[in-house]
PDB file of C-alpha atoms in Angstrom:
ATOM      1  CA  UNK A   1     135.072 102.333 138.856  1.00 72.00           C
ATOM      2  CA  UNK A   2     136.420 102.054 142.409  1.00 81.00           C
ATOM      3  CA  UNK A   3     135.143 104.475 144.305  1.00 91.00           C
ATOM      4  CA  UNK A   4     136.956 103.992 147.331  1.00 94.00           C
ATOM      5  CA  UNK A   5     140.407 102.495 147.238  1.00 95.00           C
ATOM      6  CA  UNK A   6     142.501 100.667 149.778  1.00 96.00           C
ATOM      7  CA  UNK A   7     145.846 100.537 147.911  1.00 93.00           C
ATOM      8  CA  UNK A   8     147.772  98.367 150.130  1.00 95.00           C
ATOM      9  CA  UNK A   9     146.803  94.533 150.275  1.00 94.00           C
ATOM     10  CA  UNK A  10     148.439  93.719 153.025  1.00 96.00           C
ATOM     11  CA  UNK A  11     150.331  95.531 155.957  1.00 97.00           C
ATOM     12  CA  UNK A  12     152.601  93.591 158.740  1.00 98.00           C
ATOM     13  CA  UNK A  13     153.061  95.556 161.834  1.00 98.00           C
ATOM     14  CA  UNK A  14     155.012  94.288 164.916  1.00 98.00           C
ATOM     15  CA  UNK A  15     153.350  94.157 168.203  1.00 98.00           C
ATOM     16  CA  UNK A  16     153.034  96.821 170.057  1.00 97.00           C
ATOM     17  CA  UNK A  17     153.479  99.789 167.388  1.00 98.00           C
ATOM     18  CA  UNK A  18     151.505 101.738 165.457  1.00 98.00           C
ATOM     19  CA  UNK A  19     149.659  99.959 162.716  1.00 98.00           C
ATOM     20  CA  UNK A  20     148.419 102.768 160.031  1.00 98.00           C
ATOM     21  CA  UNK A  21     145.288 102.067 157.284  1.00 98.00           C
ATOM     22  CA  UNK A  22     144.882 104.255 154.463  1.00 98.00           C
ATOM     23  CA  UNK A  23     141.469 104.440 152.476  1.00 98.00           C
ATOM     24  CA  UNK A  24     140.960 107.153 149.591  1.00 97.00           C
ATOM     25  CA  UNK A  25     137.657 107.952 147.914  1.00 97.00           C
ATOM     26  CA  UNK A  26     136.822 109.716 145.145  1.00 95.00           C
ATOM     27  CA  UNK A  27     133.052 110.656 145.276  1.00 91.00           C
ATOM     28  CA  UNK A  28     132.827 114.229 146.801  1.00 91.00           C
ATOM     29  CA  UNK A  29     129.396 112.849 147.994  1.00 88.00           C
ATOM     30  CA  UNK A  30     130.514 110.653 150.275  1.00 91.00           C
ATOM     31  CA  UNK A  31     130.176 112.458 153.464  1.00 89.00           C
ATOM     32  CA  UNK A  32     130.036 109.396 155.997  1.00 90.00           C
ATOM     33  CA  UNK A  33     132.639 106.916 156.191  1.00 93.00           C
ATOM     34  CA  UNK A  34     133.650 103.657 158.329  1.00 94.00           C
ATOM     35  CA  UNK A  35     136.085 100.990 159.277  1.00 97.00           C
ATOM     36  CA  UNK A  36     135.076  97.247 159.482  1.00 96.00           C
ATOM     37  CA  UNK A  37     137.155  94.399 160.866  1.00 97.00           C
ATOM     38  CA  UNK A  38     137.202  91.217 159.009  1.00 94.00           C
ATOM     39  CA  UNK A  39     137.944  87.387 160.161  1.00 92.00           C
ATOM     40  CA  UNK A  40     138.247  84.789 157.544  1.00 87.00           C
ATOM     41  CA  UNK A  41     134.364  83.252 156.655  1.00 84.00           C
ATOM     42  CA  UNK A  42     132.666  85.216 159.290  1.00 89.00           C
ATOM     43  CA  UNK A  43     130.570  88.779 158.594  1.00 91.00           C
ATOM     44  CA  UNK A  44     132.435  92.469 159.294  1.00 93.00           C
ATOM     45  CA  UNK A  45     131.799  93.965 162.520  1.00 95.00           C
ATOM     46  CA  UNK A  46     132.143  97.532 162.981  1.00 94.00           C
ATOM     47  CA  UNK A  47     135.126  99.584 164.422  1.00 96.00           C
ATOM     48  CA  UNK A  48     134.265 102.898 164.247  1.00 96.00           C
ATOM     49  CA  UNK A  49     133.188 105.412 162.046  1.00 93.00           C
ATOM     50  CA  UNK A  50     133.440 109.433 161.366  1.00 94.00           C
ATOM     51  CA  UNK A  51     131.735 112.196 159.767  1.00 90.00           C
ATOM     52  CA  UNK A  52     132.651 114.735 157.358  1.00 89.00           C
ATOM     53  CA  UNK A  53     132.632 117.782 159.571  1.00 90.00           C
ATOM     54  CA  UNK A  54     134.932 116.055 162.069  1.00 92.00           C
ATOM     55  CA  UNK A  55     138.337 115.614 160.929  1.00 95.00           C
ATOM     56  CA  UNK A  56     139.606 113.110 163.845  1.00 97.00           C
ATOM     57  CA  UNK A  57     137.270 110.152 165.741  1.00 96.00           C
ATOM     58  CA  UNK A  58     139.074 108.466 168.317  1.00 97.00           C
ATOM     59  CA  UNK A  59     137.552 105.008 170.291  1.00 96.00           C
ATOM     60  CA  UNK A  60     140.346 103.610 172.671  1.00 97.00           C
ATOM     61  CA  UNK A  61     143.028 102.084 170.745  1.00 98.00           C
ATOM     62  CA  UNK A  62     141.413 103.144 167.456  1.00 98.00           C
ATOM     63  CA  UNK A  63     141.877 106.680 165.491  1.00 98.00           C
ATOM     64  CA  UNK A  64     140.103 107.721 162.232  1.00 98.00           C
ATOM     65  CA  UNK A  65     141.886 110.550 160.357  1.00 98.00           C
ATOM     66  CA  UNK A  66     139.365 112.444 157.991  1.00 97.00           C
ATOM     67  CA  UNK A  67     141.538 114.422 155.394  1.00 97.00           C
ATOM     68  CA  UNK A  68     137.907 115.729 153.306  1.00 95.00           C
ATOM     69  CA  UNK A  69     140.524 118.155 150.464  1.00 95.00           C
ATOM     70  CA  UNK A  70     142.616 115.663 150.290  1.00 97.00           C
ATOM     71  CA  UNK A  71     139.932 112.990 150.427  1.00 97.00           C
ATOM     72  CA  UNK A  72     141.628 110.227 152.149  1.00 97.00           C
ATOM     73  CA  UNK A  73     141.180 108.303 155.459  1.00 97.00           C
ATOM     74  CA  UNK A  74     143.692 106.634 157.609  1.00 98.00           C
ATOM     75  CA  UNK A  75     142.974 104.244 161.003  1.00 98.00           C
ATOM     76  CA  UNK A  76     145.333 104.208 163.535  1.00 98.00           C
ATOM     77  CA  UNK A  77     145.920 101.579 165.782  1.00 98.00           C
ATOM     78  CA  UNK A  78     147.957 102.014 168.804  1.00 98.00           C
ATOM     79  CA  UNK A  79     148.878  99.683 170.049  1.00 98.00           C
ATOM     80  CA  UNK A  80     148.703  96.772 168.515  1.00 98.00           C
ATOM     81  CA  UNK A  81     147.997  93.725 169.089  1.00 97.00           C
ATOM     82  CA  UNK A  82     148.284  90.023 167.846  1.00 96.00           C
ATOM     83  CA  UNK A  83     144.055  90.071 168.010  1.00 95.00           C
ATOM     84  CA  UNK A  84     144.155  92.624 165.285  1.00 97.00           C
ATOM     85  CA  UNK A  85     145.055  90.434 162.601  1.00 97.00           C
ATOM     86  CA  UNK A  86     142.473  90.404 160.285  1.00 97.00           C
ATOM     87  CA  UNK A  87     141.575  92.539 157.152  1.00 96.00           C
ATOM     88  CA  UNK A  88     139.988  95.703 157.411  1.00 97.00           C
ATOM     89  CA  UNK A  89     137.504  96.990 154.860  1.00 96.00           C
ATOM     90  CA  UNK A  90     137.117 101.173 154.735  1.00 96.00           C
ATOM     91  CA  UNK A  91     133.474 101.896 153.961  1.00 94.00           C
ATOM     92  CA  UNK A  92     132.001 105.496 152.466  1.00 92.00           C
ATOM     93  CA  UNK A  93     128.080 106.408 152.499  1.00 88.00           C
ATOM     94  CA  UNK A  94     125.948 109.118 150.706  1.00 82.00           C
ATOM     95  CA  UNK A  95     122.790 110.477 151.751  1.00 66.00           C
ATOM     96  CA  UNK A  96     120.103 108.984 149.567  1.00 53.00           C
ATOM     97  CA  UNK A  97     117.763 110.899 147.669  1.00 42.00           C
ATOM     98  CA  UNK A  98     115.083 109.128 149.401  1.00 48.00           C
ATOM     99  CA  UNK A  99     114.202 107.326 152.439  1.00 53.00           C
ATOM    100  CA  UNK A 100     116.859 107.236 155.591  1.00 54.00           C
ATOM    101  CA  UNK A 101     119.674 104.087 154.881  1.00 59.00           C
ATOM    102  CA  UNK A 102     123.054 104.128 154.504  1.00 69.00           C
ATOM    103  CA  UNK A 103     124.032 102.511 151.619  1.00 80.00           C
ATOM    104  CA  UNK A 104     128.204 101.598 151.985  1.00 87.00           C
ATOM    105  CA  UNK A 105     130.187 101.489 149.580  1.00 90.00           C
ATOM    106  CA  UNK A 106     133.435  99.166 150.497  1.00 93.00           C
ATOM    107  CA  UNK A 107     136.848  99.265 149.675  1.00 94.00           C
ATOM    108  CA  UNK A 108     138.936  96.334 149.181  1.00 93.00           C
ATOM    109  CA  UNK A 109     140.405  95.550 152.253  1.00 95.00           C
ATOM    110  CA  UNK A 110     143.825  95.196 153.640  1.00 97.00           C
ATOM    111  CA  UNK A 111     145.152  92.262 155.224  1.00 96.00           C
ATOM    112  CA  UNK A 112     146.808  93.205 158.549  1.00 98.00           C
ATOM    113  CA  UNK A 113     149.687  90.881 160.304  1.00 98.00           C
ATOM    114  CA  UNK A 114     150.745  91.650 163.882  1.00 98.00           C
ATOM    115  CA  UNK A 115     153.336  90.047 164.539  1.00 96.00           C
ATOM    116  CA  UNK A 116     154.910  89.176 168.281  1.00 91.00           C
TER     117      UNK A 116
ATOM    118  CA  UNK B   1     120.344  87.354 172.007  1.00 63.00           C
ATOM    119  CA  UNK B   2     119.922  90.596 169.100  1.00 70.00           C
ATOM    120  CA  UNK B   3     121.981  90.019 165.631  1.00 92.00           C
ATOM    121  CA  UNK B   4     121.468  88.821 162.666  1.00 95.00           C
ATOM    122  CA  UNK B   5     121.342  84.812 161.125  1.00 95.00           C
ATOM    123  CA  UNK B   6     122.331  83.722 157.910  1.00 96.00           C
ATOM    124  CA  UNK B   7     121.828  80.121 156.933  1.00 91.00           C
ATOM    125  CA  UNK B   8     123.453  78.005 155.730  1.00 91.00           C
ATOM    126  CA  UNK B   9     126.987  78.802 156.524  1.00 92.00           C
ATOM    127  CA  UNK B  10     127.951  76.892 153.313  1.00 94.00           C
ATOM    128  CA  UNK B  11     125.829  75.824 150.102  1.00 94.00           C
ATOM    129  CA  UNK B  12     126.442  73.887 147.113  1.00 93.00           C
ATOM    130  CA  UNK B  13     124.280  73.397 143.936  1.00 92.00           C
ATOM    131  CA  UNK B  14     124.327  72.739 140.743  1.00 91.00           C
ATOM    132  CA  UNK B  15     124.809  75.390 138.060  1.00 90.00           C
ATOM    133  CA  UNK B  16     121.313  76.112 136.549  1.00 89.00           C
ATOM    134  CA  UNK B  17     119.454  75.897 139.761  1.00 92.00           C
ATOM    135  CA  UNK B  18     118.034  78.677 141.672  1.00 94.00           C
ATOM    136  CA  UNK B  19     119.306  78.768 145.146  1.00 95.00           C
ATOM    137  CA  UNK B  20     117.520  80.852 148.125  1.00 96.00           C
ATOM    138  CA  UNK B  21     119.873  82.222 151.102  1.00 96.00           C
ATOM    139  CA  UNK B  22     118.152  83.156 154.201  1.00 96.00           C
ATOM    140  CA  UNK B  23     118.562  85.752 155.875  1.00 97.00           C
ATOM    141  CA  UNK B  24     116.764  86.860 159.459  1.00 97.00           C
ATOM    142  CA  UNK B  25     117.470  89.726 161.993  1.00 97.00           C
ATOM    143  CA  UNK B  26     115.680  90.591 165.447  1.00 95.00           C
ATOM    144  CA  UNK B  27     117.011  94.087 165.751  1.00 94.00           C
ATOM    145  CA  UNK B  28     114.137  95.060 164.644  1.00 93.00           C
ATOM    146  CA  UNK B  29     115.954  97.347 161.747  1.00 92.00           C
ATOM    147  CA  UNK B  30     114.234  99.454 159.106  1.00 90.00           C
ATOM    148  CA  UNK B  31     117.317  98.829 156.647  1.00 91.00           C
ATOM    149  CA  UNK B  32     118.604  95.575 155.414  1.00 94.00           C
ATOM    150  CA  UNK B  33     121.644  95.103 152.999  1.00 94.00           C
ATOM    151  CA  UNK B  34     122.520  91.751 150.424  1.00 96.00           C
ATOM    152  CA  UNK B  35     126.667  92.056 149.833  1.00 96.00           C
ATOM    153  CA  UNK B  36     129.045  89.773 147.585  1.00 96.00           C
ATOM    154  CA  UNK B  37     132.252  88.965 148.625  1.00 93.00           C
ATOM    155  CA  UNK B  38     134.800  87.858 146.088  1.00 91.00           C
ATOM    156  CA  UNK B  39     138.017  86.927 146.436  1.00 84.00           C
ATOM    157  CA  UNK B  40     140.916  90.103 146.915  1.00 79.00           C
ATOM    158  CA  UNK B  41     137.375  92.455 146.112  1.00 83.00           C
ATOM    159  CA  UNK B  42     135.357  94.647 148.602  1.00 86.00           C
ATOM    160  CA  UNK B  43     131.599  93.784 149.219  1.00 91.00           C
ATOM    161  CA  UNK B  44     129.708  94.846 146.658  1.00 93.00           C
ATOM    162  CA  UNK B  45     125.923  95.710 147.453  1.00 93.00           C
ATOM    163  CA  UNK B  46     123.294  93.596 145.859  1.00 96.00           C
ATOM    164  CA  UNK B  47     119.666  94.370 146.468  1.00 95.00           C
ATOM    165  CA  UNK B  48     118.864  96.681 149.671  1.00 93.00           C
ATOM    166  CA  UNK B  49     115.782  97.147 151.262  1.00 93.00           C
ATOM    167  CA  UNK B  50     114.483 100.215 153.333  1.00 89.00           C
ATOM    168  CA  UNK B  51     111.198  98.875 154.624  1.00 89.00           C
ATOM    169  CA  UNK B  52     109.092  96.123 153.962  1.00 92.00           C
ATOM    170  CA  UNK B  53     107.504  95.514 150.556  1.00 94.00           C
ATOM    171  CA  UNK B  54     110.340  97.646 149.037  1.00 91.00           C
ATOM    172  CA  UNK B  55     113.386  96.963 147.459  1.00 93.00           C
ATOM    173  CA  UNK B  56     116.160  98.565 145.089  1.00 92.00           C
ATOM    174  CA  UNK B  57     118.972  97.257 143.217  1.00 93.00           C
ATOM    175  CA  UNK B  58     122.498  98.017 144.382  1.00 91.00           C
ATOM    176  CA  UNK B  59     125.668  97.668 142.202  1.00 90.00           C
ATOM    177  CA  UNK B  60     125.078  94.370 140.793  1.00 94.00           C
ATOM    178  CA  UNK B  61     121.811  92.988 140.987  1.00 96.00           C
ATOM    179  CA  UNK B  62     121.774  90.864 137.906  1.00 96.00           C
ATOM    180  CA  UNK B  63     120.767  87.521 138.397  1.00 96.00           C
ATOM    181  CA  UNK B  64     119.740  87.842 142.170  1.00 97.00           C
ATOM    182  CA  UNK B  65     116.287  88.872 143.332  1.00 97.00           C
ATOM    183  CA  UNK B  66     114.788  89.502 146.846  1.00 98.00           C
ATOM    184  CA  UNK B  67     111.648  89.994 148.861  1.00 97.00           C
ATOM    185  CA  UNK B  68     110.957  92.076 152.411  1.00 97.00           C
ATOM    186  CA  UNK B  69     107.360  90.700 153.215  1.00 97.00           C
ATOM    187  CA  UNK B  70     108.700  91.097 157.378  1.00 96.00           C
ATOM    188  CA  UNK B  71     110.778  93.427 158.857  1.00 96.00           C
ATOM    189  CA  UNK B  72     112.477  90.690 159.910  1.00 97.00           C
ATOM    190  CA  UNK B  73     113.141  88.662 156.779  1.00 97.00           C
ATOM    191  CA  UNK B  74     114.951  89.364 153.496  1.00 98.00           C
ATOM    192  CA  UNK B  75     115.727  86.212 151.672  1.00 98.00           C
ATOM    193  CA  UNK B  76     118.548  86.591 148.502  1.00 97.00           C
ATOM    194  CA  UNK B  77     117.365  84.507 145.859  1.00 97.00           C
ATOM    195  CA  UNK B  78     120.344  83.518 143.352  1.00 96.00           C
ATOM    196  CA  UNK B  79     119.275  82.854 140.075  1.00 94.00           C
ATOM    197  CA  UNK B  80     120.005  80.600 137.029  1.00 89.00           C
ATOM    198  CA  UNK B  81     120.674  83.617 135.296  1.00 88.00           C
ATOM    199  CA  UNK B  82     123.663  84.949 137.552  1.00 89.00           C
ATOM    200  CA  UNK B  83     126.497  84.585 135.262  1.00 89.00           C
ATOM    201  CA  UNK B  84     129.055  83.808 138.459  1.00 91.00           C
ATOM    202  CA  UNK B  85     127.451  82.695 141.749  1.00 93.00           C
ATOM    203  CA  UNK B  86     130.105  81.173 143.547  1.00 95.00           C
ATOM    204  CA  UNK B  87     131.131  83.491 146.065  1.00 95.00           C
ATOM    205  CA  UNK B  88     130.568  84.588 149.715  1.00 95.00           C
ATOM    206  CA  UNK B  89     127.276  86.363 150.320  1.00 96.00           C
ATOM    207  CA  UNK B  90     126.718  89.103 152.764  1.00 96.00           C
ATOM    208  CA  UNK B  91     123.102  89.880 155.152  1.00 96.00           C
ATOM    209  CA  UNK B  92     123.263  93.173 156.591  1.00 95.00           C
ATOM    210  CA  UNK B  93     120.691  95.643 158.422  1.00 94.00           C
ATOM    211  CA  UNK B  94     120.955  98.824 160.247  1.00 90.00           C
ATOM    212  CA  UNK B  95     118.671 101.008 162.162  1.00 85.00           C
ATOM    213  CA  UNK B  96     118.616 103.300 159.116  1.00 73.00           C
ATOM    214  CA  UNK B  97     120.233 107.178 159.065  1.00 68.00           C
ATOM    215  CA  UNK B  98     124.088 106.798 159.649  1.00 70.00           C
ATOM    216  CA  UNK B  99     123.865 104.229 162.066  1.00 75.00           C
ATOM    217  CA  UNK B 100     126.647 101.529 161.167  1.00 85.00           C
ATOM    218  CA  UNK B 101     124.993  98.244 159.529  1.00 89.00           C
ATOM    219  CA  UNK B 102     125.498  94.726 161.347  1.00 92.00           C
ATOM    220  CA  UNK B 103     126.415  91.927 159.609  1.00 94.00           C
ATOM    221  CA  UNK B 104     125.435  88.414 159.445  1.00 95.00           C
ATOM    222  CA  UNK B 105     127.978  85.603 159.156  1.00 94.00           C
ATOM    223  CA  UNK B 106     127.440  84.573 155.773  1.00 95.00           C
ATOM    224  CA  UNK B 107     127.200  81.842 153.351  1.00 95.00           C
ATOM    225  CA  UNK B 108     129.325  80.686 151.254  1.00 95.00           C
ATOM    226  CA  UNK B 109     127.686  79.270 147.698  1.00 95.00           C
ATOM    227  CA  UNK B 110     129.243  77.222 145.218  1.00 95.00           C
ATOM    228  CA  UNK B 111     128.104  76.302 142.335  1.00 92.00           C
ATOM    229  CA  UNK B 112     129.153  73.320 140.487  1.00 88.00           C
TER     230      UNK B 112
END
């Protein structure tokens, strides 16, 4: 059971505009949630995250959108830029019942193409 | 230089032997994180460890094992048993709480 979804596989966005991510969970428990950027055979590194009570996180050219009813997530990248192709993973997080650590939960990523 | 090391980058064996990934970090995190990376799937969370001497299973820990006897170390173990091995495996860690987790740069197993 996927618990959080990335629905499109691939997105192709010339450069310059708005490129737009959608991630949708369905745990209600989830109430932590983050965007990783992916090159080909190296590890995720982090873009940015948000929490449930905020609805909008913004770093620079990067925007997380926090819909909690509707439970669905959305980056926003503006603008951008041939150095953005790579796949992006949406990651959710519960609190444990025990100890401190975030344990993610990933989506399955979607491919992003900027073109020139 | 802080971050994390996975070696090596890539790994072959034969099927039926056990094959040990390392994995080291001098962040000096609480947390540390195994992921699997298959091809068109998310990572999927192996074994994760909270402190030393413990460890849990995450989504799919059959056939893997692992041991925390440093902070700093939390070697992946891939067994005989694992059904599927081939893939591209994952060393994370955070400082714990929501901090975001760092990854490693991973290592790509096949078995053949």
């Amino acid at each position: 059971d996927q618990q959080v979804k990335q629905n499109s596989p691939s997105l192709s966005v010339q450069e310059g505009r708005i490129s737009i991510l959608n991630c949708d969970y369905t745990n209600s428990m989830f109430d932590y949630f983050l965007w990783y950027k992916k090159y080909p055979a190296e590890g995720p590194t982090f873009l940015i995250s948000i929490s449930s009570i905020k609805d909008k996180n913004e770093d620079g050219r990067f925007t997380v959108f926090l819909n909690k009813s509707a439970k669905h997530l959305s980056l926003h990248i503006v603008p951008s830029q041939p150095g953005d192709s790579a796949v992006y993973f949406c990651a959710a997080s519960a609190r444990w019942n025990t100890g401190t650590a975030s344990k993610l939960t990933f989506g399955t990523g979607t491919r992003l193409q900027v073109t020139l | 230089d802080g971050g994390i090391t996975q070696s090596p980058k890539y790994l072959f064996r034969k099927e039926g032997q056990n094959v040990t990934l390392s994995c080291e970090q001098n962040l000096n995190h609480d947390a540390m994180y195994w992921y699997r990376q298959d091809p068109g799937q998310g990572l999927r969370l192996i074994y994760y460890s909270q402190i030393v001497n413990d460890f849990q299973k995450g989504d799919i820990a059959e056939g893997y094992s692992v041991s925390r006897e440093k902070k700093e170390s939390f070697p992946l173990t891939v067994t005989s048993a694992q059904k599927n091995p081939t893939a591209f495996y994952l060393c994370a860690s955070s400082r714990g709480g929501r901090d975001e987790a760092f990854f490693g740069q991973g290592t790509r197993l096949t078995v053949v």
